[in-house]
Amino acid sequence: MSAQNLLVRSARRVSRRAIPCTNQTRGVASRQTRYQLNTGDTIPAIGFGTFQDPNAQEDAVSRALRAGLRLIDTARVYDVEKQVGKGLKASGIPRGDIFLGTKLWCNNYHPDDVEEALDNSLEDLGTPYVDLLLMHYPCTFARGDERFPRDHDGKMILGKTTFVDTWKAMEELLTTGKVKAIGVSNFSKGETQTLIENTSTASLDRTPLLQIPAVHQMEVHPYLQQRDFNEWLRSQGIHVIQFSPLGNMNDFYRSTGWSKQVSHMMRVIDQPLLKQLGKKYGKSAVQIALAWGVNHGRSVIPKSTIDWQIKENVEADFEMDLEDIEAIKTLDIKARFNDPSLDYQWRLYSDLEGIEGAVQGRTH
């Protein structure tokens, strides 16, 4: 059965499901939840994503911090680190109060390139350290200045080292003071397990140590809940940051060269169930989707450059009733929107849900 048909059936089930007090609005207090990482540091539940809109990021980051957000997520490949750094400074918020994470891009995965790449990010961000450094994807591209190195046929040229080699170089950064925690993004379960088995000092009982990934940032939203994988990561002491926590709300998934057909379905935030729950809590469907992630113990990093939306995101950290969290399970149709596997010449998410329908096409 297609994802589109599953979506229709899901919406029908939702419309018949009784949601207590849907005709009443109740005041719901916002929180400022933080989670403890396996490093001992804490990370906020609600953050701010900086993918896209480079010209708006300096002001948006500053306003997001002044509005109360304290988790800022960026990446080298976004080309916004300079703007993010200026926004951090303009906000007036002390650096020590901000949890700042960035990502190493695939053309800098050779062990000899890792620290230099980090130094370049730190220079642009205007900070002596980051709280979190992630490997952006498990695939290694050819070394050099070209972020998307391609052959004469337009196919990506892969590098000669592995993500394990990169990880060991990242482990060494923990002793420099330039990085407080390291982690991964877009890894499969098997790839994550490989890292755990190859950490420098992992104990025999796999007790989470400093070198075990502190964070896995991955696509999670009501359409792609990945419950088994999320539970496994939790059992390993790895905290999850949800990117695209609002699913296919971002037009990028409909316009990129590898856009999957499934990304054109009804937007997550248009789901009747989320709107119904919004009425119950006096919140929007966006806030329900974000709170759903937070109530599962994960961090979420929505993106926006609009003041009222930033404020809405800040106020999305609130407690939901268990029955409502359970109801959202019905929206899980295993729809993965971020899947550049064919462009990157690497079968991403190989042992995870939602890998069907990958499309050949270029990211840039």
mmCIF file of C-alpha atoms in Angstrom:
data_model
loop_
_atom_site.group_PDB
_atom_site.id
_atom_site.type_symbol
_atom_site.label_atom_id
_atom_site.label_comp_id
_atom_site.label_asym_id
_atom_site.label_seq_id
_atom_site.Cartn_x
_atom_site.Cartn_y
_atom_site.Cartn_z
ATOM 1 C CA MET A 1 0.000 0.000 0.000
ATOM 2 C CA SER A 2 1.338 3.436 -0.940
ATOM 3 C CA ALA A 3 2.237 6.022 1.671
ATOM 4 C CA GLN A 4 -0.471 8.279 0.201
ATOM 5 C CA ASN A 5 -3.143 5.624 0.801
ATOM 6 C CA LEU A 6 -1.819 4.984 4.278
ATOM 7 C CA LEU A 7 -2.094 8.694 4.947
ATOM 8 C CA VAL A 8 -5.735 8.771 3.876
ATOM 9 C CA ARG A 9 -6.544 5.764 6.028
ATOM 10 C CA SER A 10 -4.679 7.326 8.941
ATOM 11 C CA ALA A 11 -6.638 10.568 8.593
ATOM 12 C CA ARG A 12 -9.896 8.607 8.554
ATOM 13 C CA ARG A 13 -8.931 6.736 11.720
ATOM 14 C CA VAL A 14 -8.042 10.009 13.370
ATOM 15 C CA SER A 15 -11.367 11.602 12.487
ATOM 16 C CA ARG A 16 -13.192 8.777 14.293
ATOM 17 C CA ARG A 17 -10.967 8.814 17.351
ATOM 18 C CA ALA A 18 -12.328 10.562 20.433
ATOM 19 C CA ILE A 19 -10.003 13.284 21.685
ATOM 20 C CA PRO A 20 -10.991 14.342 25.221
ATOM 21 C CA CYS A 21 -11.908 18.017 25.672
ATOM 22 C CA THR A 22 -11.329 18.973 22.038
ATOM 23 C CA ASN A 23 -13.939 21.694 22.385
ATOM 24 C CA GLN A 24 -12.182 23.278 25.328
ATOM 25 C CA THR A 25 -9.038 25.351 25.569
ATOM 26 C CA ARG A 26 -6.943 25.005 28.676
ATOM 27 C CA GLY A 27 -3.911 26.932 29.756
ATOM 28 C CA VAL A 28 -0.735 24.907 29.335
ATOM 29 C CA ALA A 29 2.440 26.064 30.996
ATOM 30 C CA SER A 30 5.591 26.206 28.899
ATOM 31 C CA ARG A 31 8.743 24.616 30.286
ATOM 32 C CA GLN A 32 12.467 24.900 29.620
ATOM 33 C CA THR A 33 13.343 21.237 29.546
ATOM 34 C CA ARG A 34 16.957 20.115 29.309
ATOM 35 C CA TYR A 35 18.319 16.596 28.863
ATOM 36 C CA GLN A 36 21.560 15.187 30.190
ATOM 37 C CA LEU A 37 23.977 13.836 27.611
ATOM 38 C CA ASN A 38 26.308 10.910 28.233
ATOM 39 C CA THR A 39 29.073 13.498 28.655
ATOM 40 C CA GLY A 40 27.370 14.947 31.722
ATOM 41 C CA ASP A 41 26.476 18.220 29.995
ATOM 42 C CA THR A 42 22.864 19.153 29.303
ATOM 43 C CA ILE A 43 21.119 20.111 26.063
ATOM 44 C CA PRO A 44 17.865 22.092 25.673
ATOM 45 C CA ALA A 45 14.751 20.362 24.380
ATOM 46 C CA ILE A 46 13.804 23.157 21.970
ATOM 47 C CA GLY A 47 16.369 24.581 19.602
ATOM 48 C CA PHE A 48 16.790 26.698 16.507
ATOM 49 C CA GLY A 49 17.780 25.323 13.102
ATOM 50 C CA THR A 50 19.728 27.482 10.646
ATOM 51 C CA PHE A 51 19.411 25.515 7.402
ATOM 52 C CA GLN A 52 18.686 27.890 4.462
ATOM 53 C CA ASP A 53 17.987 31.656 4.496
ATOM 54 C CA PRO A 54 21.640 32.746 4.893
ATOM 55 C CA ASN A 55 20.875 36.460 4.640
ATOM 56 C CA ALA A 56 18.353 36.239 7.474
ATOM 57 C CA GLN A 57 20.297 34.083 9.923
ATOM 58 C CA GLU A 58 22.280 36.759 11.764
ATOM 59 C CA ASP A 59 19.150 38.600 12.837
ATOM 60 C CA ALA A 60 17.095 35.418 13.297
ATOM 61 C CA VAL A 61 19.661 33.756 15.573
ATOM 62 C CA SER A 62 19.913 36.910 17.669
ATOM 63 C CA ARG A 63 16.134 37.170 17.997
ATOM 64 C CA ALA A 64 15.765 33.462 18.756
ATOM 65 C CA LEU A 65 18.258 33.712 21.605
ATOM 66 C CA ARG A 66 16.611 36.832 22.999
ATOM 67 C CA ALA A 67 13.261 35.022 22.808
ATOM 68 C CA GLY A 68 14.590 32.308 25.103
ATOM 69 C CA LEU A 69 15.991 29.574 22.865
ATOM 70 C CA ARG A 70 19.417 28.307 23.898
ATOM 71 C CA LEU A 71 20.171 25.516 21.417
ATOM 72 C CA ILE A 72 21.537 26.676 18.051
ATOM 73 C CA ASP A 73 22.156 24.083 15.336
ATOM 74 C CA THR A 74 24.148 24.773 12.194
ATOM 75 C CA ALA A 75 26.537 23.059 9.755
ATOM 76 C CA ARG A 76 29.516 23.884 7.585
ATOM 77 C CA VAL A 77 27.652 22.982 4.412
ATOM 78 C CA TYR A 78 24.806 25.403 5.210
ATOM 79 C CA ASP A 79 27.151 28.344 4.535
ATOM 80 C CA VAL A 80 25.705 30.304 7.443
ATOM 81 C CA GLU A 81 28.335 29.909 10.180
ATOM 82 C CA LYS A 82 29.547 33.503 9.849
ATOM 83 C CA GLN A 83 25.999 34.803 10.119
ATOM 84 C CA VAL A 84 25.262 32.508 13.062
ATOM 85 C CA GLY A 85 28.379 33.742 14.832
ATOM 86 C CA LYS A 86 27.360 37.365 14.359
ATOM 87 C CA GLY A 87 23.891 36.524 15.649
ATOM 88 C CA LEU A 88 25.331 34.925 18.774
ATOM 89 C CA LYS A 89 27.297 38.069 19.515
ATOM 90 C CA ALA A 90 24.454 40.462 18.702
ATOM 91 C CA SER A 91 22.062 38.640 21.033
ATOM 92 C CA GLY A 92 23.952 39.687 24.140
ATOM 93 C CA ILE A 93 23.442 36.210 25.617
ATOM 94 C CA PRO A 94 26.630 34.901 27.319
ATOM 95 C CA ARG A 95 28.334 32.203 25.262
ATOM 96 C CA GLY A 96 28.288 29.853 28.235
ATOM 97 C CA ASP A 97 24.492 29.934 28.282
ATOM 98 C CA ILE A 98 24.227 28.768 24.670
ATOM 99 C CA PHE A 99 24.455 25.184 23.417
ATOM 100 C CA LEU A 100 26.002 25.515 19.948
ATOM 101 C CA GLY A 101 26.396 22.634 17.540
ATOM 102 C CA THR A 102 27.801 22.394 14.030
ATOM 103 C CA LYS A 103 28.558 19.603 11.576
ATOM 104 C CA LEU A 104 31.608 18.415 9.720
ATOM 105 C CA TRP A 105 30.955 18.034 5.991
ATOM 106 C CA CYS A 106 31.781 14.916 4.002
ATOM 107 C CA ASN A 107 34.740 16.329 2.022
ATOM 108 C CA ASN A 108 36.606 16.974 5.292
ATOM 109 C CA TYR A 109 36.362 13.454 6.688
ATOM 110 C CA HIS A 110 39.980 12.471 6.110
ATOM 111 C CA PRO A 111 41.573 12.281 9.579
ATOM 112 C CA ASP A 112 44.197 14.837 8.581
ATOM 113 C CA ASP A 113 41.482 17.362 7.642
ATOM 114 C CA VAL A 114 39.152 17.114 10.630
ATOM 115 C CA GLU A 115 40.775 19.561 13.039
ATOM 116 C CA GLU A 116 41.447 22.146 10.348
ATOM 117 C CA ALA A 117 37.809 21.944 9.273
ATOM 118 C CA LEU A 118 36.720 22.482 12.864
ATOM 119 C CA ASP A 119 39.089 25.439 13.205
ATOM 120 C CA ASN A 120 37.539 27.016 10.123
ATOM 121 C CA SER A 121 34.082 26.602 11.621
ATOM 122 C CA LEU A 122 35.189 28.063 14.952
ATOM 123 C CA GLU A 123 36.705 31.065 13.192
ATOM 124 C CA ASP A 124 33.501 31.754 11.288
ATOM 125 C CA LEU A 125 31.334 31.183 14.352
ATOM 126 C CA GLY A 126 33.535 33.521 16.392
ATOM 127 C CA THR A 127 33.819 31.100 19.298
ATOM 128 C CA PRO A 128 36.721 29.112 20.807
ATOM 129 C CA TYR A 129 34.615 25.951 21.089
ATOM 130 C CA VAL A 130 31.412 24.235 20.077
ATOM 131 C CA ASP A 131 29.264 22.247 22.462
ATOM 132 C CA LEU A 132 28.628 19.582 19.833
ATOM 133 C CA LEU A 133 30.347 18.491 16.623
ATOM 134 C CA LEU A 134 28.549 16.006 14.388
ATOM 135 C CA MET A 135 29.474 14.000 11.324
ATOM 136 C CA HIS A 136 26.839 15.184 8.862
ATOM 137 C CA TYR A 137 26.487 11.873 6.956
ATOM 138 C CA PRO A 138 28.291 8.517 7.122
ATOM 139 C CA CYS A 139 29.554 8.777 3.527
ATOM 140 C CA THR A 140 33.017 10.183 2.811
ATOM 141 C CA PHE A 141 33.523 12.390 -0.239
ATOM 142 C CA ALA A 142 36.867 12.943 -1.968
ATOM 143 C CA ARG A 143 39.202 15.343 -0.149
ATOM 144 C CA GLY A 144 39.530 18.888 -1.377
ATOM 145 C CA ASP A 145 37.749 22.217 -1.505
ATOM 146 C CA GLU A 146 34.870 20.869 -3.593
ATOM 147 C CA ARG A 147 32.056 19.977 -1.235
ATOM 148 C CA PHE A 148 30.261 17.879 -3.833
ATOM 149 C CA PRO A 149 33.113 16.406 -5.912
ATOM 150 C CA ARG A 150 31.800 14.768 -9.067
ATOM 151 C CA ASP A 151 33.277 12.853 -11.974
ATOM 152 C CA HIS A 152 32.735 13.698 -15.660
ATOM 153 C CA ASP A 153 29.383 11.875 -15.516
ATOM 154 C CA GLY A 154 28.214 13.964 -12.581
ATOM 155 C CA LYS A 155 28.484 11.138 -10.058
ATOM 156 C CA MET A 156 29.798 11.830 -6.583
ATOM 157 C CA ILE A 157 33.414 10.839 -5.992
ATOM 158 C CA LEU A 158 33.772 9.054 -2.680
ATOM 159 C CA GLY A 159 36.797 9.335 -0.412
ATOM 160 C CA LYS A 160 39.259 6.618 0.525
ATOM 161 C CA THR A 161 38.781 6.721 4.298
ATOM 162 C CA THR A 162 35.832 5.551 6.390
ATOM 163 C CA PHE A 163 33.583 7.202 8.946
ATOM 164 C CA VAL A 164 35.403 5.180 11.613
ATOM 165 C CA ASP A 165 38.648 6.929 10.660
ATOM 166 C CA THR A 166 36.853 10.259 10.913
ATOM 167 C CA TRP A 167 35.366 9.341 14.274
ATOM 168 C CA LYS A 168 38.748 8.533 15.765
ATOM 169 C CA ALA A 169 40.014 11.947 14.658
ATOM 170 C CA MET A 170 36.958 13.551 16.261
ATOM 171 C CA GLU A 171 37.676 11.697 19.496
ATOM 172 C CA GLU A 172 41.061 13.379 19.638
ATOM 173 C CA LEU A 173 39.387 16.799 19.423
ATOM 174 C CA LEU A 174 37.789 16.178 22.813
ATOM 175 C CA THR A 175 41.178 16.707 24.443
ATOM 176 C CA THR A 176 41.721 20.118 22.815
ATOM 177 C CA GLY A 177 38.929 22.099 24.476
ATOM 178 C CA LYS A 178 37.532 22.975 21.062
ATOM 179 C CA VAL A 179 34.682 20.453 21.320
ATOM 180 C CA LYS A 180 32.644 19.372 24.322
ATOM 181 C CA ALA A 181 30.779 16.487 22.714
ATOM 182 C CA ILE A 182 30.781 14.573 19.437
ATOM 183 C CA GLY A 183 28.056 12.732 17.610
ATOM 184 C CA VAL A 184 26.598 11.739 14.267
ATOM 185 C CA SER A 185 23.761 12.601 11.927
ATOM 186 C CA ASN A 186 21.908 10.498 9.338
ATOM 187 C CA PHE A 187 23.538 7.227 10.415
ATOM 188 C CA SER A 188 21.864 3.842 10.230
ATOM 189 C CA LYS A 189 21.657 1.551 13.239
ATOM 190 C CA GLY A 190 24.430 -0.638 11.844
ATOM 191 C CA GLU A 191 26.707 2.326 11.200
ATOM 192 C CA THR A 192 26.089 3.643 14.699
ATOM 193 C CA GLN A 193 26.821 0.210 16.157
ATOM 194 C CA THR A 194 30.078 0.119 14.213
ATOM 195 C CA LEU A 195 31.148 3.371 15.855
ATOM 196 C CA ILE A 196 30.249 2.102 19.305
ATOM 197 C CA GLU A 197 32.329 -1.005 18.721
ATOM 198 C CA ASN A 198 35.275 1.078 17.553
ATOM 199 C CA THR A 199 35.378 3.794 20.190
ATOM 200 C CA SER A 200 38.810 4.225 21.704
ATOM 201 C CA THR A 201 37.896 3.343 25.278
ATOM 202 C CA ALA A 202 34.494 1.615 25.167
ATOM 203 C CA SER A 203 34.067 -0.656 28.184
ATOM 204 C CA LEU A 204 33.166 -4.314 27.938
ATOM 205 C CA ASP A 205 29.620 -3.725 29.139
ATOM 206 C CA ARG A 206 29.184 -0.815 26.686
ATOM 207 C CA THR A 207 28.606 1.678 29.469
ATOM 208 C CA PRO A 208 28.253 5.063 27.696
ATOM 209 C CA LEU A 209 31.606 6.802 27.787
ATOM 210 C CA LEU A 210 32.777 10.098 26.395
ATOM 211 C CA GLN A 211 33.637 8.672 22.981
ATOM 212 C CA ILE A 212 30.325 6.937 22.358
ATOM 213 C CA PRO A 213 28.202 9.340 20.275
ATOM 214 C CA ALA A 214 26.555 11.828 22.591
ATOM 215 C CA VAL A 215 23.936 12.675 19.977
ATOM 216 C CA HIS A 216 22.370 11.285 16.849
ATOM 217 C CA GLN A 217 20.627 13.975 14.814
ATOM 218 C CA MET A 218 18.119 12.418 12.459
ATOM 219 C CA GLU A 219 14.810 12.903 10.713
ATOM 220 C CA VAL A 220 11.947 12.250 13.135
ATOM 221 C CA HIS A 221 8.387 13.560 12.943
ATOM 222 C CA PRO A 222 4.866 12.109 13.248
ATOM 223 C CA TYR A 223 5.089 10.659 9.718
ATOM 224 C CA LEU A 224 8.457 8.969 10.481
ATOM 225 C CA GLN A 225 8.534 7.990 14.143
ATOM 226 C CA GLN A 226 11.227 5.271 14.040
ATOM 227 C CA ARG A 227 10.159 3.971 17.439
ATOM 228 C CA ASP A 228 12.429 0.909 17.509
ATOM 229 C CA PHE A 229 15.508 2.860 16.448
ATOM 230 C CA ASN A 230 14.776 5.647 18.906
ATOM 231 C CA GLU A 231 14.443 3.142 21.719
ATOM 232 C CA TRP A 232 17.700 1.452 20.735
ATOM 233 C CA LEU A 233 19.545 4.790 20.711
ATOM 234 C CA ARG A 234 18.153 5.559 24.147
ATOM 235 C CA SER A 235 19.378 2.175 25.400
ATOM 236 C CA GLN A 236 22.875 3.098 24.189
ATOM 237 C CA GLY A 237 22.826 6.432 26.005
ATOM 238 C CA ILE A 238 22.656 8.413 22.742
ATOM 239 C CA HIS A 239 20.428 11.489 22.759
ATOM 240 C CA VAL A 240 18.327 12.210 19.664
ATOM 241 C CA ILE A 241 17.908 15.607 18.042
ATOM 242 C CA GLN A 242 15.051 15.625 15.558
ATOM 243 C CA PHE A 243 15.726 17.530 12.364
ATOM 244 C CA SER A 244 12.736 18.315 10.160
ATOM 245 C CA PRO A 245 10.510 17.889 13.239
ATOM 246 C CA LEU A 246 7.625 19.269 11.161
ATOM 247 C CA GLY A 247 8.198 16.762 8.371
ATOM 248 C CA ASN A 248 7.502 17.970 4.861
ATOM 249 C CA MET A 249 6.601 21.515 5.868
ATOM 250 C CA ASN A 250 9.906 22.659 4.323
ATOM 251 C CA ASP A 251 9.588 23.271 0.568
ATOM 252 C CA PHE A 252 13.172 21.990 0.161
ATOM 253 C CA TYR A 253 11.870 18.424 0.193
ATOM 254 C CA ARG A 254 9.563 19.198 -2.733
ATOM 255 C CA SER A 255 12.125 21.122 -4.793
ATOM 256 C CA THR A 256 15.445 19.303 -4.364
ATOM 257 C CA GLY A 257 16.682 17.227 -7.277
ATOM 258 C CA TRP A 258 16.086 13.980 -5.361
ATOM 259 C CA SER A 259 12.627 14.920 -4.085
ATOM 260 C CA LYS A 260 10.652 11.789 -3.286
ATOM 261 C CA GLN A 261 7.037 11.522 -4.371
ATOM 262 C CA VAL A 262 6.010 10.951 -0.773
ATOM 263 C CA SER A 263 7.176 14.460 0.180
ATOM 264 C CA HIS A 264 4.276 15.946 -1.797
ATOM 265 C CA MET A 265 1.625 14.429 0.448
ATOM 266 C CA MET A 266 -0.418 16.367 3.003
ATOM 267 C CA ARG A 267 1.877 18.370 5.261
ATOM 268 C CA VAL A 268 2.324 16.980 8.767
ATOM 269 C CA ILE A 269 1.005 20.186 10.339
ATOM 270 C CA ASP A 270 -2.217 19.949 8.307
ATOM 271 C CA GLN A 271 -3.155 16.650 9.913
ATOM 272 C CA PRO A 272 -6.631 16.832 11.542
ATOM 273 C CA LEU A 273 -5.408 15.048 14.665
ATOM 274 C CA LEU A 274 -2.724 17.627 15.384
ATOM 275 C CA LYS A 275 -5.237 20.430 14.888
ATOM 276 C CA GLN A 276 -7.690 18.715 17.237
ATOM 277 C CA LEU A 277 -5.044 18.316 19.887
ATOM 278 C CA GLY A 278 -4.074 21.925 19.398
ATOM 279 C CA LYS A 279 -7.580 22.973 20.399
ATOM 280 C CA LYS A 280 -7.335 20.873 23.542
ATOM 281 C CA TYR A 281 -4.077 22.447 24.687
ATOM 282 C CA GLY A 282 -4.608 25.930 23.299
ATOM 283 C CA LYS A 283 -1.684 25.358 20.947
ATOM 284 C CA SER A 284 -1.070 25.185 17.194
ATOM 285 C CA ALA A 285 -0.528 22.000 15.188
ATOM 286 C CA VAL A 286 3.132 23.028 14.890
ATOM 287 C CA GLN A 287 3.471 23.192 18.664
ATOM 288 C CA ILE A 288 1.789 19.806 19.056
ATOM 289 C CA ALA A 289 4.257 18.225 16.612
ATOM 290 C CA LEU A 290 7.211 19.742 18.468
ATOM 291 C CA ALA A 291 5.857 18.885 21.916
ATOM 292 C CA TRP A 292 5.344 15.294 20.760
ATOM 293 C CA GLY A 293 9.099 15.025 20.207
ATOM 294 C CA VAL A 294 9.949 16.695 23.508
ATOM 295 C CA ASN A 295 7.567 14.416 25.403
ATOM 296 C CA HIS A 296 9.504 11.485 23.973
ATOM 297 C CA GLY A 297 12.705 12.827 25.522
ATOM 298 C CA ARG A 298 14.193 14.215 22.315
ATOM 299 C CA SER A 299 15.375 17.678 21.281
ATOM 300 C CA VAL A 300 13.766 19.380 18.286
ATOM 301 C CA ILE A 301 15.261 22.060 16.026
ATOM 302 C CA PRO A 302 12.566 23.820 14.000
ATOM 303 C CA LYS A 303 13.686 26.682 11.789
ATOM 304 C CA SER A 304 12.057 30.059 11.269
ATOM 305 C CA THR A 305 13.065 33.663 10.719
ATOM 306 C CA ILE A 306 9.656 35.077 11.708
ATOM 307 C CA ASP A 307 9.170 36.459 15.221
ATOM 308 C CA TRP A 308 5.732 35.003 15.957
ATOM 309 C CA GLN A 309 6.856 31.571 14.763
ATOM 310 C CA ILE A 310 9.993 31.728 16.912
ATOM 311 C CA LYS A 311 7.821 32.614 19.917
ATOM 312 C CA GLU A 312 5.510 29.737 19.053
ATOM 313 C CA ASN A 313 8.459 27.346 18.986
ATOM 314 C CA VAL A 314 9.692 28.572 22.384
ATOM 315 C CA GLU A 315 6.256 27.803 23.824
ATOM 316 C CA ALA A 316 6.134 24.280 22.370
ATOM 317 C CA ASP A 317 7.772 22.695 25.414
ATOM 318 C CA PHE A 318 4.803 21.525 27.471
ATOM 319 C CA GLU A 319 3.502 18.299 28.937
ATOM 320 C CA MET A 320 1.072 16.248 26.862
ATOM 321 C CA ASP A 321 -1.302 13.579 28.135
ATOM 322 C CA LEU A 322 -0.162 10.027 27.447
ATOM 323 C CA GLU A 323 -3.348 9.223 25.542
ATOM 324 C CA ASP A 324 -2.618 12.063 23.113
ATOM 325 C CA ILE A 325 0.964 10.943 22.600
ATOM 326 C CA GLU A 326 -0.375 7.473 21.868
ATOM 327 C CA ALA A 327 -2.931 8.865 19.413
ATOM 328 C CA ILE A 328 -0.160 10.413 17.312
ATOM 329 C CA LYS A 329 1.204 6.908 16.683
ATOM 330 C CA THR A 330 -1.564 6.547 14.085
ATOM 331 C CA LEU A 331 0.176 9.128 11.878
ATOM 332 C CA ASP A 332 3.324 7.017 11.456
ATOM 333 C CA ILE A 333 3.432 6.016 7.778
ATOM 334 C CA LYS A 334 7.227 5.658 7.632
ATOM 335 C CA ALA A 335 7.578 8.569 5.217
ATOM 336 C CA ARG A 336 11.227 9.628 5.000
ATOM 337 C CA PHE A 337 11.706 12.885 3.117
ATOM 338 C CA ASN A 338 15.484 13.357 3.460
ATOM 339 C CA ASP A 339 17.097 10.695 1.291
ATOM 340 C CA PRO A 340 19.901 11.794 -1.080
ATOM 341 C CA SER A 341 21.201 8.216 -1.294
ATOM 342 C CA LEU A 342 21.410 8.049 -5.075
ATOM 343 C CA ASP A 343 23.118 11.428 -5.351
ATOM 344 C CA TYR A 344 25.624 10.621 -2.605
ATOM 345 C CA GLN A 345 26.356 7.149 -3.995
ATOM 346 C CA TRP A 346 25.683 5.636 -0.554
ATOM 347 C CA ARG A 347 22.688 3.633 0.631
ATOM 348 C CA LEU A 348 21.739 5.832 3.568
ATOM 349 C CA TYR A 349 19.492 4.504 6.369
ATOM 350 C CA SER A 350 19.957 0.991 4.986
ATOM 351 C CA ASP A 351 18.460 -0.812 8.000
ATOM 352 C CA LEU A 352 15.876 1.836 8.920
ATOM 353 C CA GLU A 353 12.309 2.604 7.934
ATOM 354 C CA GLY A 354 11.193 4.741 5.015
ATOM 355 C CA ILE A 355 13.980 4.053 2.513
ATOM 356 C CA GLU A 356 11.667 3.232 -0.404
ATOM 357 C CA GLY A 357 11.254 5.601 -3.323
ATOM 358 C CA ALA A 358 14.741 7.152 -3.425
ATOM 359 C CA VAL A 359 15.134 9.338 -6.515
ATOM 360 C CA GLN A 360 18.190 10.073 -8.633
ATOM 361 C CA GLY A 361 18.941 13.786 -8.638
ATOM 362 C CA ARG A 362 21.494 16.340 -7.550
ATOM 363 C CA THR A 363 21.414 18.181 -4.260
ATOM 364 C CA HIS A 364 23.298 21.149 -5.740
#
